[in-house]
Structure formats: C-alpha cells, structure tokens
mmCIF file of C-alpha atoms and ligand atoms in Angstrom:
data_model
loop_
_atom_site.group_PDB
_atom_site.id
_atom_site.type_symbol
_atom_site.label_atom_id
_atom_site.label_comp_id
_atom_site.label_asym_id
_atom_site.label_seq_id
_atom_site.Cartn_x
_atom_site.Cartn_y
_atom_site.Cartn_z
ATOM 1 C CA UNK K 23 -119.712 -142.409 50.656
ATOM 2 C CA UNK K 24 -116.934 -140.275 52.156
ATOM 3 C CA UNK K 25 -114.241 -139.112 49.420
ATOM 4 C CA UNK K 26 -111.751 -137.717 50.207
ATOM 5 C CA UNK K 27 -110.599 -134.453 48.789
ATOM 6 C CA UNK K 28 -107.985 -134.798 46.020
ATOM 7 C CA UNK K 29 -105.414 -131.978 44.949
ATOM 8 C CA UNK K 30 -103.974 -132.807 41.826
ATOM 9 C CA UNK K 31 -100.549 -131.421 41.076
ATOM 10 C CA UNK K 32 -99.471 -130.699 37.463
ATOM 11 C CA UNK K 33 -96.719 -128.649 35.560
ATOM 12 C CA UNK K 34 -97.891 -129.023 31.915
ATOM 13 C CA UNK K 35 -100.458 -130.074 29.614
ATOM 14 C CA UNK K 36 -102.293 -132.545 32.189
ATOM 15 C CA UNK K 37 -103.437 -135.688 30.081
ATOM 16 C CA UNK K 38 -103.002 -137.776 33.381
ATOM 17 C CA UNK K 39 -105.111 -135.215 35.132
ATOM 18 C CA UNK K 40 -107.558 -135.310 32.870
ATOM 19 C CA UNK K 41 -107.519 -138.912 33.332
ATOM 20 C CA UNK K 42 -107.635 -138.640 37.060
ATOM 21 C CA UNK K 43 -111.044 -136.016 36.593
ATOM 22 C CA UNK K 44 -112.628 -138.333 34.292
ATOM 23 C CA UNK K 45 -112.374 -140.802 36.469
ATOM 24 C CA UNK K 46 -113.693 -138.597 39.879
ATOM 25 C CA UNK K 47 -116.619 -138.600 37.988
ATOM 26 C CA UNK K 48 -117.878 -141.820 38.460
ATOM 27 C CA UNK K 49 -120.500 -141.698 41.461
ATOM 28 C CA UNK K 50 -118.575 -144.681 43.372
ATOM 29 C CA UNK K 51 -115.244 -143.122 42.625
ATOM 30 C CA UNK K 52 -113.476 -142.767 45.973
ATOM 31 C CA UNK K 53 -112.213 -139.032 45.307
ATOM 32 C CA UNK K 54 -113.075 -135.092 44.390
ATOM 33 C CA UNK K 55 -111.464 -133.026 42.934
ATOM 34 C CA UNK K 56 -111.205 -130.392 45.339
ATOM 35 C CA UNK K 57 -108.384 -128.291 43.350
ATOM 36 C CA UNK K 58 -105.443 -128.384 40.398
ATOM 37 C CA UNK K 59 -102.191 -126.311 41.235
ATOM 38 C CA UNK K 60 -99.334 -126.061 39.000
ATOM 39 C CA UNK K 61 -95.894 -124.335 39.450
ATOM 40 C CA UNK K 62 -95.989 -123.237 36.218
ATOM 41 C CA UNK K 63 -98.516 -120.513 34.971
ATOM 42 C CA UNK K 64 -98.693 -121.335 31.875
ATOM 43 C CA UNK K 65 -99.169 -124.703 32.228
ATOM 44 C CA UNK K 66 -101.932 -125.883 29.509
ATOM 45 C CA UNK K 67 -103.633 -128.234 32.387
ATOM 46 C CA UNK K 68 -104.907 -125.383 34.425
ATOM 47 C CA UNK K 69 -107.220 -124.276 31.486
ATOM 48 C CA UNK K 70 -108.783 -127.683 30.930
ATOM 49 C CA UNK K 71 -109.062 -128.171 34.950
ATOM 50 C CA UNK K 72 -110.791 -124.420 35.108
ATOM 51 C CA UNK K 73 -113.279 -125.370 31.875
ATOM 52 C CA UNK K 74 -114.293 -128.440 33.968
ATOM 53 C CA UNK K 75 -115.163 -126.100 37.203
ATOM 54 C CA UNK K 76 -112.202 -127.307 39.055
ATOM 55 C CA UNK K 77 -110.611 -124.647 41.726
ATOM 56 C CA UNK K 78 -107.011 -123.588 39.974
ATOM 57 C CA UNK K 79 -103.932 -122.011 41.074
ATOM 58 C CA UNK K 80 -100.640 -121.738 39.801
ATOM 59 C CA UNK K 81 -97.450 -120.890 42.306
ATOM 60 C CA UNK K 82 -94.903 -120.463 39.974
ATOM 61 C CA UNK K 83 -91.252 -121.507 41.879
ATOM 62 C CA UNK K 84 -89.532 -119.279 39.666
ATOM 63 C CA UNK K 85 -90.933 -116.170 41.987
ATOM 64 C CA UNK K 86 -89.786 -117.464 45.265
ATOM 65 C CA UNK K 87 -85.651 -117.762 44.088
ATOM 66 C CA UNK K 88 -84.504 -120.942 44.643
ATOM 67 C CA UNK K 89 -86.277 -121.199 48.397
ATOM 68 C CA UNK K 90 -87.932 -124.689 48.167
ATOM 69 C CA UNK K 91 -89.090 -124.116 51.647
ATOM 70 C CA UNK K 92 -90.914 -120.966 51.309
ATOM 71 C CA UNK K 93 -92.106 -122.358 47.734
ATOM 72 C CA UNK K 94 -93.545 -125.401 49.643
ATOM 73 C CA UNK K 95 -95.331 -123.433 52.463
ATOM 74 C CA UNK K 96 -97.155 -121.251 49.771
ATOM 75 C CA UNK K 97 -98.317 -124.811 48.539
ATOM 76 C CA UNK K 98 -99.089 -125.547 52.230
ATOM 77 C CA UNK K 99 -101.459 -122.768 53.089
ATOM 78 C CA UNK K 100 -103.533 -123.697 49.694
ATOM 79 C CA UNK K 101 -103.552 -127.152 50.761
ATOM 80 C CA UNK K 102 -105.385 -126.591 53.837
ATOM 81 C CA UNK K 103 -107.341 -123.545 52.520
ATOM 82 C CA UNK K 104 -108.995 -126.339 50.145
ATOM 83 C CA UNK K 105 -108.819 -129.208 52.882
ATOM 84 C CA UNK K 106 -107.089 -131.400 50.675
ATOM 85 C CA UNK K 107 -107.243 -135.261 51.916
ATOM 86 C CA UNK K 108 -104.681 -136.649 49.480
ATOM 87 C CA UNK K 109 -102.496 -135.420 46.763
ATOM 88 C CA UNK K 110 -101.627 -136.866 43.214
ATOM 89 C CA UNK K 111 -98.831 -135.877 41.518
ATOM 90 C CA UNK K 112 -99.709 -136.116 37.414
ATOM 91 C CA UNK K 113 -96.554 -134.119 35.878
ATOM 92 C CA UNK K 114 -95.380 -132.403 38.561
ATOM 93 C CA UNK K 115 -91.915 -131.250 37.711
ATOM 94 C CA UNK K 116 -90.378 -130.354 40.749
ATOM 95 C CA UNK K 117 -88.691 -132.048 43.370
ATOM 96 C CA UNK K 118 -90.279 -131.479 46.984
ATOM 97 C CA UNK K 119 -88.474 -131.526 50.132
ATOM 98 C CA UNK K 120 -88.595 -133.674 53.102
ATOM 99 C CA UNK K 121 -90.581 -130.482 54.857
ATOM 100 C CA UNK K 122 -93.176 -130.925 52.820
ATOM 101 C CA UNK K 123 -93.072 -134.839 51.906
ATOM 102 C CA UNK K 124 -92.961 -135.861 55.334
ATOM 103 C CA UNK K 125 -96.524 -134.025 56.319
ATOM 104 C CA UNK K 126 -98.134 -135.718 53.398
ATOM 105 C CA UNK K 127 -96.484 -139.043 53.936
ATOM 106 C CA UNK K 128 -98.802 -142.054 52.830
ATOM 107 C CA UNK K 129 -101.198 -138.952 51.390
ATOM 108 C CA UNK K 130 -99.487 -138.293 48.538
ATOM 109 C CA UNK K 131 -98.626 -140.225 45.261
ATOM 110 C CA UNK K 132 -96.918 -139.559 41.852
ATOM 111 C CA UNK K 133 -97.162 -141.299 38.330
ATOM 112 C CA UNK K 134 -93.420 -142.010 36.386
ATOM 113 C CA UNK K 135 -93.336 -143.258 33.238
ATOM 114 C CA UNK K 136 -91.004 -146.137 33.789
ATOM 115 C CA UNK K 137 -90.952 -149.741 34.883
ATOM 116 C CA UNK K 138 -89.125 -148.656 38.556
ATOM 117 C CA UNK K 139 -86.841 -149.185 39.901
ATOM 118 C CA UNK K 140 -85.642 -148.481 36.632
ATOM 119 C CA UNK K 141 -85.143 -145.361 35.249
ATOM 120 C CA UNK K 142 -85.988 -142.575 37.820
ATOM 121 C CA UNK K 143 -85.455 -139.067 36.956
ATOM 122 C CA UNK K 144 -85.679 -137.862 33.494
ATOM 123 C CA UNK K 145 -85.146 -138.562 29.872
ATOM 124 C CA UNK K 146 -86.718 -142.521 30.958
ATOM 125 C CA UNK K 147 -87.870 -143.469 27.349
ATOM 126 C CA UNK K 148 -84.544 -142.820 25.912
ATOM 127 C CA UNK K 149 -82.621 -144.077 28.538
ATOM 128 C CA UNK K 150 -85.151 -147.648 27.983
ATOM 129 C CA UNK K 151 -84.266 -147.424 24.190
ATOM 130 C CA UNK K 152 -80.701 -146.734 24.643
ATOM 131 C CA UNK K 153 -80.467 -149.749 27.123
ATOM 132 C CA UNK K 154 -82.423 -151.940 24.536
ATOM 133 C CA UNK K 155 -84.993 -152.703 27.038
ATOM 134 C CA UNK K 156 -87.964 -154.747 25.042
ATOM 135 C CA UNK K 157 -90.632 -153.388 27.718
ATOM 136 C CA UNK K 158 -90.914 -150.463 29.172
ATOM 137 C CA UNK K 159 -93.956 -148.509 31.020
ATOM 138 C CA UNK K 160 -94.885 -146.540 33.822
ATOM 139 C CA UNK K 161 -95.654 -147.080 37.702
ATOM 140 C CA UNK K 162 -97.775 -145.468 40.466
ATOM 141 C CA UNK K 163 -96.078 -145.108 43.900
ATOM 142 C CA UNK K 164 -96.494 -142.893 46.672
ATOM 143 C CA UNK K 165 -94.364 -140.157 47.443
ATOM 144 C CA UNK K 166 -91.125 -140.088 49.496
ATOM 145 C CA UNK K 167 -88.069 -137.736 49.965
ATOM 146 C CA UNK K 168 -85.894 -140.574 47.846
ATOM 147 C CA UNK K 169 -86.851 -138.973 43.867
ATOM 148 C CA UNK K 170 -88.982 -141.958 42.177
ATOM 149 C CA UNK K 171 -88.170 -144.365 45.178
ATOM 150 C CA UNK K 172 -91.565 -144.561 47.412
ATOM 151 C CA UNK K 173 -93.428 -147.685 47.979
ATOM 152 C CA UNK K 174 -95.031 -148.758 44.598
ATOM 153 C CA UNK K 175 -98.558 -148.976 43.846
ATOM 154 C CA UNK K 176 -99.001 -150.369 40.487
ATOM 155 C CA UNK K 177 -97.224 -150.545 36.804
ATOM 156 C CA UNK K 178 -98.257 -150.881 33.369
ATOM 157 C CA UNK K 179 -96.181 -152.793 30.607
ATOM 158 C CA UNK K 180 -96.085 -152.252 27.143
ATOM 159 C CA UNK K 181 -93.674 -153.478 24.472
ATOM 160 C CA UNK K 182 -90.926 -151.233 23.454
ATOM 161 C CA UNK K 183 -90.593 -151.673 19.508
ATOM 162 C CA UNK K 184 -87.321 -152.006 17.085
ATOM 163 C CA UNK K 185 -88.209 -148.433 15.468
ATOM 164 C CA UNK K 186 -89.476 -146.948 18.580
ATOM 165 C CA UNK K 187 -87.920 -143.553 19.061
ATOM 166 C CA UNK K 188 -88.369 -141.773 22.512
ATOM 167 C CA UNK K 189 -91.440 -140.166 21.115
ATOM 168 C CA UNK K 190 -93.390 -143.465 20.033
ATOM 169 C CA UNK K 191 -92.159 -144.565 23.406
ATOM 170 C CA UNK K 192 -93.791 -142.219 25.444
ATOM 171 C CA UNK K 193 -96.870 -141.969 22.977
ATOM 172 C CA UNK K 194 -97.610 -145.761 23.855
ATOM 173 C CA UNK K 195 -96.393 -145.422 28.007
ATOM 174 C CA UNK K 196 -99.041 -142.306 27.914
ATOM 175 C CA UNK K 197 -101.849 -144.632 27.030
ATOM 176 C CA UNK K 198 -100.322 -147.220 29.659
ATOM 177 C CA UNK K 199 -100.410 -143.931 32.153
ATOM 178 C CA UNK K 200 -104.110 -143.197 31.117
ATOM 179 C CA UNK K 201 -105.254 -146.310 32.441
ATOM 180 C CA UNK K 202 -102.989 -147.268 35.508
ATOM 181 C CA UNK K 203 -103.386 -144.370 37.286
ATOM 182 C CA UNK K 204 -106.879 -143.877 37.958
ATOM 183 C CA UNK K 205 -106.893 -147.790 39.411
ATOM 184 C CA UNK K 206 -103.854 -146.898 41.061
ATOM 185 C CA UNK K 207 -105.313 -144.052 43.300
ATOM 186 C CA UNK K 208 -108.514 -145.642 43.773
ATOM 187 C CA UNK K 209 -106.588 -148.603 45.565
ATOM 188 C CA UNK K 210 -104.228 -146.350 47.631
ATOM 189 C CA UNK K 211 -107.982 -143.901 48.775
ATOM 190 C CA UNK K 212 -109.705 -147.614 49.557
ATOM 191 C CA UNK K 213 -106.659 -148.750 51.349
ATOM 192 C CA UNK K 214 -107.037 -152.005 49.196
ATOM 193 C CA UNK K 215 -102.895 -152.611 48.631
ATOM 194 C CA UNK K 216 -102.757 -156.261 49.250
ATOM 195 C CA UNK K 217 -105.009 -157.885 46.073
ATOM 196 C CA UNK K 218 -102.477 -158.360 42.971
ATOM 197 C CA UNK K 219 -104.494 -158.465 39.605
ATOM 198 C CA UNK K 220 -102.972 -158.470 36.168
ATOM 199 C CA UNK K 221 -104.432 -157.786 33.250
ATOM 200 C CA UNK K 222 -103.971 -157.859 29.477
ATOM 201 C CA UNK K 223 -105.565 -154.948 27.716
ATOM 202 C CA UNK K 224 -105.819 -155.847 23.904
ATOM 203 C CA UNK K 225 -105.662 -151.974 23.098
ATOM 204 C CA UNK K 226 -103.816 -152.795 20.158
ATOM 205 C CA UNK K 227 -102.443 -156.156 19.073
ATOM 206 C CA UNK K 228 -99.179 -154.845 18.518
ATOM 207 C CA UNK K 229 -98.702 -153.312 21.318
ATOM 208 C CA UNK K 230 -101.322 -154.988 24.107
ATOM 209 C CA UNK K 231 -100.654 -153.274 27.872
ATOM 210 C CA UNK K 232 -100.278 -155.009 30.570
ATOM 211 C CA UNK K 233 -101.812 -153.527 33.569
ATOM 212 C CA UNK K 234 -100.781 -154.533 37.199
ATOM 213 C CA UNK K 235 -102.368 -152.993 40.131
ATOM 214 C CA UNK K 236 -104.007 -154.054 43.710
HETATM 215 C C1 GRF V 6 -96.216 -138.153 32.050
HETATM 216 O O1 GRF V 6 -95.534 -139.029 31.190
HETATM 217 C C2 GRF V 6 -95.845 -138.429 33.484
HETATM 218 O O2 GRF V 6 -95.638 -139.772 33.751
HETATM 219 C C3 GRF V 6 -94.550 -137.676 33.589
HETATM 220 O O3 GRF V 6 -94.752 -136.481 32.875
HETATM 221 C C4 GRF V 6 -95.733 -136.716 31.867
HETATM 222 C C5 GRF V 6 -96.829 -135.732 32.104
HETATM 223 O O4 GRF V 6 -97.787 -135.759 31.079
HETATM 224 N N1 GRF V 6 -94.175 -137.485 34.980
HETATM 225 P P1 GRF V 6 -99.207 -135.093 31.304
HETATM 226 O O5 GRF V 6 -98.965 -133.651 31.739
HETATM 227 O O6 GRF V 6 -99.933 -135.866 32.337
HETATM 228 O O7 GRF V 6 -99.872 -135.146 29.964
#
C-alpha cells in the first residue's frame, strides 16, 4: 500500500494529533507520520509526538520578526527534507500565506472547531453560545489562502447545552474533533470525496455526535 507521508502541524498540546497518530497506526491506514512541527517550542505536542518516535521540530515565528515569508520557507526546506506528501493542520495557530498555501494546494488540510461557514477565526464556542446556537461542532476542510474558507471535507455535530459555557463547549466539540478528523483525512489521502455518510455516535445520550464525512 503506498501512504503517503503526513506532516502534522501543531502549536499546542496536540490531542487532534494524537488522534491523527493513533489512527496512522492502523496497517490499512492511508498515511505516516513522517514528522510533527510546531511554531511554538514549547508546545506540549512535540513531547508526546517525540515519545511516540515521531521526527520533531519546532520553528518558532517569533525568531524570524514578523517575515511570514521567510518563516514559511524555513517550513519549506523541512518539508521536503522529510518528503512530506500531505500536510494536516491539528492546532496550528498561525495564518499561512498564499506563498506557501498555494504549493500545498489540495495537499494540505486543517481541523476548526465550528460548524463552517460559521464561525471562522477565533473565540468560535463563545461566539456559538453568545449567538444561542443549539448545535455547534467542528469541520475538516482543506486549506486555502481565505482563513477557515477551503473546500470542506467533513463536520461533526453535537448539541450545545443551556449551561454550556465556552469550556463545556469545546470539551464536547474536542471529542467531536477526535473522531472526525482521522475519517476526514483518510477520505481526502483515498481521494474518496463524493460518498456522503452520516452517522449517530451514541457517545453519550445527552450529548450523541453526529458525524458527517465522505
Ligand atoms: C482544536 O479545538 C482545534 O480544532 C483548534 O485548536 C484546538 C487544538 O487542540 N484549531 P489540540 O492541540 O488538538 O488539542
């Protein structure tokens, strides 16, 4: 089986990577993890990637002054050092440029914990609770220069509840994260966009995701 060679892109504690590895380890699993990079040094990810054998490096943005470009072509040389395939973003908190965007266009997707088109940007399970949404979730989609706007993959439901706060929120969209994303990128490696399939995951009774990818 050929899989292709997956950089996974993180700038914090890396739940959805670790959800990503887990599921690279399945023998049919179209994807390796070939290496973990986060702009942030500190970023609690890079010591679970590096206890699981995973290649590591951190380029931290805050060396390279503001110049995205530069920032971006440090990414690009580690890239092809590794002979990354495809890149998924799984808390990746910085914006990318069209520079580097455009050479990984169709190669490259990101995880946001909202139901888009709603919500892009930051701050999305307050912004749900504030607009009295009653669902909210998260959705797969692949990168492009637009912030949150690219092509969507898949999404996840789950109920928002009358005493949520933003951190009950996000608790509950995590789990929703946990499982969508590992179908999602498995579809976009296969190239198997067209099937719709929904399904109710009975989790929790209360709170039962509903998981729609190809
Ligand atoms: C996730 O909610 C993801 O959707 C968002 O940032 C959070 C990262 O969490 N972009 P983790 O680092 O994957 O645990």
């Amino acid at each position: 089986m050929n899989k292709k060679r997956l950089a996974i892109f993180i700038s914090g504690r890396g739940s959805n990577m670790e959800s990503l590895l887990r599921a690279c380890e399945a023998p049919d699993y179209p994807a390796d993890p070939a290496l973990v990079l986060s702009n942030r040094p500190s970023a609690k990810g890079l010591e679970i990637a590096a206890a699981r054998g995973i290649p590591t490096i951190a380029i931290d943005h805050k060396t390279f002054n503001g110049d995205r470009v530069t920032f971006e072509t440090a990414i690009q040389a580690e890239l092809e050092a590794h002979e990354i395939d495809f890149i998924a973003l799984a808390g990746f908190m910085r914006v990318m440029t069209p520079w580097l965007v455009s050479r990984w266009e169709g190669r490259m997707v990101n995880i946001h914990p909202s139901l888009l088109p709603s919500f892009p940007g930051l701050h999305t399970h307050q912004r749900a609770i504030v607009a009295g949404c009653r669902l909210a979730g998260c959705t797969v989609h692949y990168v492009t220069p637009g912030v949150d706007e690219g092509p969507i993959i898949g999404q996840a439901a789950v109920p928002v509840m009358p005493d949520d706060t933003p951190d009950t929120l996000a608790s509950r969209v995590l789990k929703a994260e946990h499982l969508l994303y590992p179908e999602c990128l498995e579809a976009a490696l296969r190239g198997e966009m067209k099937r719709a399939r929904v399904q109710l995951i009975d989790t929790d009774p209360e709170a039962p995701i509903l998981l729609g990818c190809p």
